[in-house]
mmCIF file of C-alpha atoms and ligand atoms in Angstrom:
data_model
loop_
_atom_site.group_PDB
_atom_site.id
_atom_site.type_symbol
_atom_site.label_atom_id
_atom_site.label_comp_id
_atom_site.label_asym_id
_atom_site.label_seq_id
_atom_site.Cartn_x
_atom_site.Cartn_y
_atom_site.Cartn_z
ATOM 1 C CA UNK A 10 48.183 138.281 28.224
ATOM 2 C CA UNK A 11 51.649 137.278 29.540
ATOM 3 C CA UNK A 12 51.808 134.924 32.219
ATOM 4 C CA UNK A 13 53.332 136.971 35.069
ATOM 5 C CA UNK A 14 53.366 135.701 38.484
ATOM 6 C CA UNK A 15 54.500 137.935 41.697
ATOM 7 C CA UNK A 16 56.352 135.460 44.065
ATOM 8 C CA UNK A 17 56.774 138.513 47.001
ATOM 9 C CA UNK A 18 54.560 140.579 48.937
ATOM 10 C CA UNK A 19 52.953 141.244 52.201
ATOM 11 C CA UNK A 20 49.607 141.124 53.817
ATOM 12 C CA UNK A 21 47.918 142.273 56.950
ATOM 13 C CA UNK A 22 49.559 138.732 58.788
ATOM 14 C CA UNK A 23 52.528 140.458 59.132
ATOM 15 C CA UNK A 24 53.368 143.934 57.901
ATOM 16 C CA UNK A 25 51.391 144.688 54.561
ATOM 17 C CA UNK A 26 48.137 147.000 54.348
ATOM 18 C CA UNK A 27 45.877 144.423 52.242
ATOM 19 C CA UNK A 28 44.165 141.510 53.358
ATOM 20 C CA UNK A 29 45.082 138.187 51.414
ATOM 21 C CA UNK A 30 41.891 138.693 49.356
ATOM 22 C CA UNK A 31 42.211 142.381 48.867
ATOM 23 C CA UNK A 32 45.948 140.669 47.347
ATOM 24 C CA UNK A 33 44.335 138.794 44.880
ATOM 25 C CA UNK A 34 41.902 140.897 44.150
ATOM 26 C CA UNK A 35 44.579 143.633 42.974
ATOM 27 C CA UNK A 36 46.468 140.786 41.604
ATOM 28 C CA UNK A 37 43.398 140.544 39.321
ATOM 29 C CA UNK A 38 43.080 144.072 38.548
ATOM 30 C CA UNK A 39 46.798 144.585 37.318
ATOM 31 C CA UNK A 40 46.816 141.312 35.455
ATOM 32 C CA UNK A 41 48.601 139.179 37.553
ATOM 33 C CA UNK A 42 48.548 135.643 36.697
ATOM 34 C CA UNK A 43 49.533 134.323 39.947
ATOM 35 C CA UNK A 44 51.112 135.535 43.501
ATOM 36 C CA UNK A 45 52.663 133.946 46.443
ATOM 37 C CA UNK A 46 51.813 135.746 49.611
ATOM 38 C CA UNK A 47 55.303 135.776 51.478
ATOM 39 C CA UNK A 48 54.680 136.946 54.959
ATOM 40 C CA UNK A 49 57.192 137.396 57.820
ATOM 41 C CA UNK A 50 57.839 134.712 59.330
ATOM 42 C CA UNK A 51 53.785 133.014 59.160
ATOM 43 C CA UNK A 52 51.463 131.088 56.963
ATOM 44 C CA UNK A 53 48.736 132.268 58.474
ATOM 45 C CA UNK A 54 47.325 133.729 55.268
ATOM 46 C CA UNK A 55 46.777 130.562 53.409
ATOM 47 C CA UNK A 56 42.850 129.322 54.387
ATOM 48 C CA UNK A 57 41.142 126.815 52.499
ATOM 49 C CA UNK A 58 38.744 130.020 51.747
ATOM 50 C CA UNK A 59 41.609 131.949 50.687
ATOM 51 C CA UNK A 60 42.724 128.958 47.896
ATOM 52 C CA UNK A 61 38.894 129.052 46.766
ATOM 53 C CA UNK A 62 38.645 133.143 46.057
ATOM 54 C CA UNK A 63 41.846 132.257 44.223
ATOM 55 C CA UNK A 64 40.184 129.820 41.712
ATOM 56 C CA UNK A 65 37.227 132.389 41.774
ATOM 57 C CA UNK A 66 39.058 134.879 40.568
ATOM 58 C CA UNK A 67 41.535 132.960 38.036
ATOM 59 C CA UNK A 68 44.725 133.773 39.823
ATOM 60 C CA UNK A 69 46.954 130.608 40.625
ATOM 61 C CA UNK A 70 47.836 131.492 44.494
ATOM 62 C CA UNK A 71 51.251 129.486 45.496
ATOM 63 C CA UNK A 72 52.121 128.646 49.432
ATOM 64 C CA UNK A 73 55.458 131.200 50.265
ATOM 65 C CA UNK A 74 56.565 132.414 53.544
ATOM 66 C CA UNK A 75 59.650 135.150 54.123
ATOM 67 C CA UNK A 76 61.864 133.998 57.072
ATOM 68 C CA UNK A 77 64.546 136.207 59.046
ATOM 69 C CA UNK A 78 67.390 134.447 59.434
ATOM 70 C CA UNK A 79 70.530 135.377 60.749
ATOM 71 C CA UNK A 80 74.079 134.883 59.689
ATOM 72 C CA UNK A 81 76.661 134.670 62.240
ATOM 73 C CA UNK A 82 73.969 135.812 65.296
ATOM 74 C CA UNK A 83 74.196 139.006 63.653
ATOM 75 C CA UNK A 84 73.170 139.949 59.829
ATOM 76 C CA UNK A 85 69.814 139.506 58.997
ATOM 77 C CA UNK A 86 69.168 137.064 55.910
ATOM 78 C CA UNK A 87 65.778 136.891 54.643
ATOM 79 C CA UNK A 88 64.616 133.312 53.439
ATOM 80 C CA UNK A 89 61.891 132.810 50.844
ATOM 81 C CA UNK A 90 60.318 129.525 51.122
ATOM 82 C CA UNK A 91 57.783 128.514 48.627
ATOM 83 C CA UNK A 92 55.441 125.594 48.214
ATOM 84 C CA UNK A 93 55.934 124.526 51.759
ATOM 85 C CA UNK A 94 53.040 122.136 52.672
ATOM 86 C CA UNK A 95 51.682 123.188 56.197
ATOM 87 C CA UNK A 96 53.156 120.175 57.963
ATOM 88 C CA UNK A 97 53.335 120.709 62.396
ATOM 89 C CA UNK A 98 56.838 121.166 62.162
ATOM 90 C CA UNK A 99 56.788 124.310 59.695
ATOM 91 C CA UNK A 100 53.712 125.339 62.308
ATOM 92 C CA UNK A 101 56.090 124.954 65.216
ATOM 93 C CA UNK A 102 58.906 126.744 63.406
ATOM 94 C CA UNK A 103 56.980 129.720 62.521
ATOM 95 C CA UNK A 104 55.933 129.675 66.257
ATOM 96 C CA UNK A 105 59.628 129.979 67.285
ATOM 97 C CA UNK A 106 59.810 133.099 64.936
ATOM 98 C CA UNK A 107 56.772 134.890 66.573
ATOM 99 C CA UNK A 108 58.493 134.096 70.083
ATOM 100 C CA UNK A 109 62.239 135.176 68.713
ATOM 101 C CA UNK A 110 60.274 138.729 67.369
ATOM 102 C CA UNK A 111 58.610 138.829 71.074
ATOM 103 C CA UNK A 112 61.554 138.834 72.637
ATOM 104 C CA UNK A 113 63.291 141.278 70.262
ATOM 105 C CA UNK A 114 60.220 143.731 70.264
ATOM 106 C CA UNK A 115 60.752 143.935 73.946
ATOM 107 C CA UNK A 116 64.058 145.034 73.756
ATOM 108 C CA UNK A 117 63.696 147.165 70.887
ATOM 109 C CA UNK A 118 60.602 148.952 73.585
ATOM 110 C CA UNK A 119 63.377 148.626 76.365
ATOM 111 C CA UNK A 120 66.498 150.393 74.299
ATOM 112 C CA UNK A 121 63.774 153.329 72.844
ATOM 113 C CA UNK A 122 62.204 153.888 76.539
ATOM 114 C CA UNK A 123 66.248 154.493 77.481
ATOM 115 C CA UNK A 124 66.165 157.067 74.522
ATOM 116 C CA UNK A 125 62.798 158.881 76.074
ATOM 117 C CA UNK A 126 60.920 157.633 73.493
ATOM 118 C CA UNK A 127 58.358 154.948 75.645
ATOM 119 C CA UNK A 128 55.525 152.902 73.903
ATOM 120 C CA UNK A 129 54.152 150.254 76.076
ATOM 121 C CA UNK A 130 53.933 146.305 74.895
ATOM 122 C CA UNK A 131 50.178 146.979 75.054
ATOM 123 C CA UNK A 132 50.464 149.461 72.632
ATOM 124 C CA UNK A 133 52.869 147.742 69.969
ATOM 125 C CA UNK A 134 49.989 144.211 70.302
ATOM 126 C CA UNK A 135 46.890 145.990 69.778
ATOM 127 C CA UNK A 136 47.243 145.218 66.327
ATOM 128 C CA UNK A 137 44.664 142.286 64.883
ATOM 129 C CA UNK A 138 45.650 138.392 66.646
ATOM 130 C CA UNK A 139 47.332 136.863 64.432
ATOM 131 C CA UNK A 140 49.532 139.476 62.535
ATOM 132 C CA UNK A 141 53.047 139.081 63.313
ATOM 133 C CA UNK A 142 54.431 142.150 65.004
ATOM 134 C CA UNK A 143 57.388 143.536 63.632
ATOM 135 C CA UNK A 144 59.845 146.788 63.327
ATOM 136 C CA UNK A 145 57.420 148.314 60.905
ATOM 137 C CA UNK A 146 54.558 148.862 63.573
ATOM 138 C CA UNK A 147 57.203 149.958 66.036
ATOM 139 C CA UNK A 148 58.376 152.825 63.291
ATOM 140 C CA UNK A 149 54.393 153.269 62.564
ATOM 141 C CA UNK A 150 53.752 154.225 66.456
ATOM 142 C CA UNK A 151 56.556 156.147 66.614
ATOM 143 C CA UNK A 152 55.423 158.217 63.843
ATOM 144 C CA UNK A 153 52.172 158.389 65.455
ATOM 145 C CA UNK A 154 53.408 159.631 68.860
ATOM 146 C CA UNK A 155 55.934 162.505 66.952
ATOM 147 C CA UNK A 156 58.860 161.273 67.925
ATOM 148 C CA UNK A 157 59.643 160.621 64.020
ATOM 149 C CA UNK A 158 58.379 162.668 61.167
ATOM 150 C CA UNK A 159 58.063 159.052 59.145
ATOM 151 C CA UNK A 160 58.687 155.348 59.577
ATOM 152 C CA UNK A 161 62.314 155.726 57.334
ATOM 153 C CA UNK A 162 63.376 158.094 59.684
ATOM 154 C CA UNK A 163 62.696 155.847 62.727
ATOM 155 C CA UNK A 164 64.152 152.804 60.625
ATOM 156 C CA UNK A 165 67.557 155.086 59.449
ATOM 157 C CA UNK A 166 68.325 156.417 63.060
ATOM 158 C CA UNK A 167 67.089 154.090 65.568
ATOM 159 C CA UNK A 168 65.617 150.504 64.111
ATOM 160 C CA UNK A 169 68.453 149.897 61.821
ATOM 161 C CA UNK A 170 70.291 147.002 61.576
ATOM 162 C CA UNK A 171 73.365 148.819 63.763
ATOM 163 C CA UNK A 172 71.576 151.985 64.720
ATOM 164 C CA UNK A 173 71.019 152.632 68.035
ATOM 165 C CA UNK A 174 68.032 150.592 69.243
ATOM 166 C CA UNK A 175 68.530 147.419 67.041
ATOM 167 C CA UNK A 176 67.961 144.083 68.716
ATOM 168 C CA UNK A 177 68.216 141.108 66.774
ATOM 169 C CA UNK A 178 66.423 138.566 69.570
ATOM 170 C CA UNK A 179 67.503 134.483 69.419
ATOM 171 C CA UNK A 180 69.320 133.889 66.807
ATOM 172 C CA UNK A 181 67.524 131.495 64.329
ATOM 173 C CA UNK A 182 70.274 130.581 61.799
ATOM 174 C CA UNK A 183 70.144 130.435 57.693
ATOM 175 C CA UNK A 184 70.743 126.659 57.537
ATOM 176 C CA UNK A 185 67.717 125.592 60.267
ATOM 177 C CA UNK A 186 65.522 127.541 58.064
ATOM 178 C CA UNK A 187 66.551 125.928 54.817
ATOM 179 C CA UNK A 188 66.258 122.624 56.657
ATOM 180 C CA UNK A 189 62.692 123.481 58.088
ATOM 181 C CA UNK A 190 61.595 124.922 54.032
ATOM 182 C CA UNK A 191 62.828 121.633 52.818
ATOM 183 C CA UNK A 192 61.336 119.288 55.713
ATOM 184 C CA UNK A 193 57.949 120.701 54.619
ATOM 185 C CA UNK A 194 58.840 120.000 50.849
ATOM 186 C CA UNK A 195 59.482 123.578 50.012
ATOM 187 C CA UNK A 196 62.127 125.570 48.018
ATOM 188 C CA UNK A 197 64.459 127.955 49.792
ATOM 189 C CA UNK A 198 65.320 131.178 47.667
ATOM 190 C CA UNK A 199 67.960 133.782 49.131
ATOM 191 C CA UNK A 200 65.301 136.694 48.934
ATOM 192 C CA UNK A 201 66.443 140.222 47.710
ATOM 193 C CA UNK A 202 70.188 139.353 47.510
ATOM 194 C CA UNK A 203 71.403 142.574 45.880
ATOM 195 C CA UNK A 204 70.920 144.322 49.492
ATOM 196 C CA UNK A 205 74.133 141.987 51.087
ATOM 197 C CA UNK A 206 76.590 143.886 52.368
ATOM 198 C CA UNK A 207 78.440 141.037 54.398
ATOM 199 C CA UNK A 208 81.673 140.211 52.002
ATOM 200 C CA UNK A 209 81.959 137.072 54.050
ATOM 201 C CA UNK A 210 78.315 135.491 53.601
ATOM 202 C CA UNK A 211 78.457 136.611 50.014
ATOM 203 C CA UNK A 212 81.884 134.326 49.997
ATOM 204 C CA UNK A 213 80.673 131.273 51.698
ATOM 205 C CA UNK A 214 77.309 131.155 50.013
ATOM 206 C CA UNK A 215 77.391 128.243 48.134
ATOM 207 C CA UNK A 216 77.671 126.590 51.594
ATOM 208 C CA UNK A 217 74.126 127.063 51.850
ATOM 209 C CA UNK A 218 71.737 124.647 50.145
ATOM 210 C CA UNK A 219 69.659 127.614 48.772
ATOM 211 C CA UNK A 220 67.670 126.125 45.547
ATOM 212 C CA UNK A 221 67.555 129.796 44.081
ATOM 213 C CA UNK A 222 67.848 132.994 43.895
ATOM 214 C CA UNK A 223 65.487 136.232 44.019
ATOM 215 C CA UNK A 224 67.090 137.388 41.194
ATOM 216 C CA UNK A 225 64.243 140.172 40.192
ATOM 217 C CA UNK A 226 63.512 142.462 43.080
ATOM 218 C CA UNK A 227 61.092 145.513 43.125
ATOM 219 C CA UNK A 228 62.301 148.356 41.271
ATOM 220 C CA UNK A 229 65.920 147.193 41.147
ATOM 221 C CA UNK A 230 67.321 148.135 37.536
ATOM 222 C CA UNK A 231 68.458 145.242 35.077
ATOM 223 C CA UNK A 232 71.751 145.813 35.686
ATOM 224 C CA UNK A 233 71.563 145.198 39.480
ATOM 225 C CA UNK A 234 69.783 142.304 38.786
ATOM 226 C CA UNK A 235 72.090 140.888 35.793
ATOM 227 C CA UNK A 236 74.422 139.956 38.594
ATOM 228 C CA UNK A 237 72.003 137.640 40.275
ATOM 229 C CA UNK A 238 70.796 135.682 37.296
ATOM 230 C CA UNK A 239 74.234 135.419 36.031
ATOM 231 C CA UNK A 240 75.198 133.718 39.130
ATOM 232 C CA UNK A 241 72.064 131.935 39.355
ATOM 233 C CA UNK A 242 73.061 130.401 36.140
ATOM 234 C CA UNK A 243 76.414 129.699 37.187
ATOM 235 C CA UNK A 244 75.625 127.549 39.801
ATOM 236 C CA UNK A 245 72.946 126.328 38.312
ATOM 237 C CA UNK A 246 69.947 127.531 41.125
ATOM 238 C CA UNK A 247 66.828 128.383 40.299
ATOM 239 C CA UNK A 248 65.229 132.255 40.041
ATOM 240 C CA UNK A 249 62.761 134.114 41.436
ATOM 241 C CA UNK A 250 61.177 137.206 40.974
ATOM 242 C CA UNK A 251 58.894 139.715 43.068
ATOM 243 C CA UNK A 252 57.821 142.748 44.114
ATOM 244 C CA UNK A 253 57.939 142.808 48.102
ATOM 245 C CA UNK A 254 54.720 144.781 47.742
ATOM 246 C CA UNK A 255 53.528 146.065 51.160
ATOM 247 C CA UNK A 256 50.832 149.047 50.739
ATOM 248 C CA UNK A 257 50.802 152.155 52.533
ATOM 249 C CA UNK A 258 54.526 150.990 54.064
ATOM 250 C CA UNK A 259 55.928 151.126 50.846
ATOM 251 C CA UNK A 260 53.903 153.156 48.434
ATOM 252 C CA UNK A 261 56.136 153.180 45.895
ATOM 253 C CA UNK A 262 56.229 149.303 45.171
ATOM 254 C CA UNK A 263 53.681 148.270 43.447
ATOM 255 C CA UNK A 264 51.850 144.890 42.991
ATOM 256 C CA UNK A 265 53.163 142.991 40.063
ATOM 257 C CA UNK A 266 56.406 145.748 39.600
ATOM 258 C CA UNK A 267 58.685 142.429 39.597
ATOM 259 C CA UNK A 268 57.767 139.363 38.495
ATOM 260 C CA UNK A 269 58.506 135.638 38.093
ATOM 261 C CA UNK A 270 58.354 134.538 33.787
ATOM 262 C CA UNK A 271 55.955 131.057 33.436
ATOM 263 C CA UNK A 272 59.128 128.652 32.941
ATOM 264 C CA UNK A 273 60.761 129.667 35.858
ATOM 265 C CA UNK A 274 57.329 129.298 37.793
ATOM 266 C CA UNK A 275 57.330 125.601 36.848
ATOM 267 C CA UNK A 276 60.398 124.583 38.069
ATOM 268 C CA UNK A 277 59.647 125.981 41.260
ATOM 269 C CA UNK A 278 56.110 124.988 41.583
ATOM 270 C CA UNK A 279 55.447 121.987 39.040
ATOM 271 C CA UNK A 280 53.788 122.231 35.756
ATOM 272 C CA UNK A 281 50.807 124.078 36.109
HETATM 273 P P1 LIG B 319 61.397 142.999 60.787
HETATM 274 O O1 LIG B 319 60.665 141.891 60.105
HETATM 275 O O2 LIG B 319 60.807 143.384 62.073
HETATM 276 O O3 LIG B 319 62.881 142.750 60.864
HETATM 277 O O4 LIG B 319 61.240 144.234 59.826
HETATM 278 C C1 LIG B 319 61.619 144.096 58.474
HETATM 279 C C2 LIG B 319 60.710 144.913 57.586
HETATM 280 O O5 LIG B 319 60.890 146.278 57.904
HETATM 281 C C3 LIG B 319 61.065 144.802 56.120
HETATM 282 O O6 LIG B 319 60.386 143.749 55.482
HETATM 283 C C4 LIG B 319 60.579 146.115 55.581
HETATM 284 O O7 LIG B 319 59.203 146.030 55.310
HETATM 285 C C5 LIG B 319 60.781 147.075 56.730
HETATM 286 N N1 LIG B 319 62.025 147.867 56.609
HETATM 287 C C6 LIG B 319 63.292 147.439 56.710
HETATM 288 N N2 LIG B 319 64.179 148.445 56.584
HETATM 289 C C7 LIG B 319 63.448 149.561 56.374
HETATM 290 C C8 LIG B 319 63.752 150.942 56.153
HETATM 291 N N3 LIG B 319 65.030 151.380 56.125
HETATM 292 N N4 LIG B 319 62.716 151.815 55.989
HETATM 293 C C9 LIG B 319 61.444 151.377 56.027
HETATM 294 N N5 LIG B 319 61.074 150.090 56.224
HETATM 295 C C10 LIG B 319 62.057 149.195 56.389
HETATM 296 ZN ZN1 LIG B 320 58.026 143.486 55.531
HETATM 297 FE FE1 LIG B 321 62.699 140.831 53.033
HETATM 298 FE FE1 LIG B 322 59.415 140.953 52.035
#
């Protein structure tokens, strides 16, 4: 079968519905060849038992992580960093993400409890230790409590980058993140860059010492993604692929819907 591996998707450390084995597992049954599990802003998924159920079940499992960085304090850039070795200093960094996203859950609480729509902290952390806590279990108890008929509706009119009850907590910036990837001897892809909107970033960046692109995203079509690996080519970076595959938060991705080809696999990873 043809060597397909998905470099993108979510488990139940941050904001996706399967465990890191039930990942694998479904990586098996579609006929994955590999995956990288690229939580939010945590390695937390990648146990020595974790590497072993890998080699159990034939699927090559590669170290990735998905930062949120920010441009300018403001847009959010997300930050793919693969094959990071988990050094202190990547530990320490992820720990300054989980306290940035503490901060800016509280005032994402404070700004909905202004709207009438309260949820306590308590509430929003009762979720399994360990998982990073993000907008996606805000918009999940919102649903829950009806003050949302689903979690897009929460994210279009109040969690939103610019809607009304946005926070974007300390500002961790785009080229501490690359440094911190490359410290711990990663790679440091520009995840999902068809979504940019900011003309400016888009301008300046080949300022950034990115080492790729996530050229193949989801269910984008070819065309949309032409653009990517043309200028991947250009400037000669490397490219990714994946599905950002979450579960029941985004039924219709789909493990394995986007994918990463073998040669580009090895000049990110190594020779297999
Ligand atoms: P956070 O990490 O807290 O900034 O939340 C980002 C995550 O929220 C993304 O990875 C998506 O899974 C989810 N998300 C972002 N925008 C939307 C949206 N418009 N509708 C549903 N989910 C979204
Ligand atoms: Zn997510
Ligand atoms: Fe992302
Ligand atoms: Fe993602």
């Amino acid at each position: 079968m043809e060597y397909r591996a998905d470099l993108h998707c979510h488990s139940t450390f941050s904001d996706g519905s399967y465990s890191p084995i039930g990942l694998l597992e479904l990586a098996k049954e579609v006929g994955l060849s590999a995956i990288s599990i690229t939580d939010h802003d945590t390695l937390a998924a990648y146990s020595d038992s974790l590497f072993a159920a890998a080699r159990e079940l034939g699927i090559t499992l590669f170290t990735g992580v998905e930062f949120s960085a920010q441009y300018q304090g403001k847009t959010s850039i997300h930050v793919l960093g693969y094959n990071v070795q988990r050094t202190e200093e990547i530990e320490t960094f992820c720990l300054r993400h989980v306290n940035r996203r503490f901060e800016r859950n509280r005032a994402i609480l404070r700004n909905l409890s202004r709207l009438s729509f309260p949820i306590a902290e308590e509430e929003l952390y009762e979720i399994e230790e360990g998982t990073v806590v993000g907008r996606p279990h805000i918009a999940e108890i919102m649903v829950k409590k009806g003050y949302v008929s689903t979690s897009s509706e929460a994210f279009n009119r109040f969690l939103g980058e610019g809607q009304c009850c946005y926070a974007s907590g300390p500002v961790i910036t785009i080229e501490e993140t690359i440094r911190a990837i490359h410290q711990a001897g990663g790679k440091a892809f520009l995840a999902h860059p068809h979504f940019i909107r900011n003309k400016r970033f888009l301008h300046s960046l080949s300022s950034f010492p990115f080492d790729g692109f996530e050229c193949y995203y989801a269910l984008l079509s070819p065309d949309k993604e032409k653009t990517w690996v043309e200028r991947a080519l250009r400037e000669g970076k490397l490219m990714s692929g994946g599905s950002d595959f979450h579960g029941a938060s985004k039924p219709h991705l789909f493990l394995g819907c986007s994918w990463t080809c073998k040669e580009d696999v090895e000049k990110i990873f190594g020779v297999q």
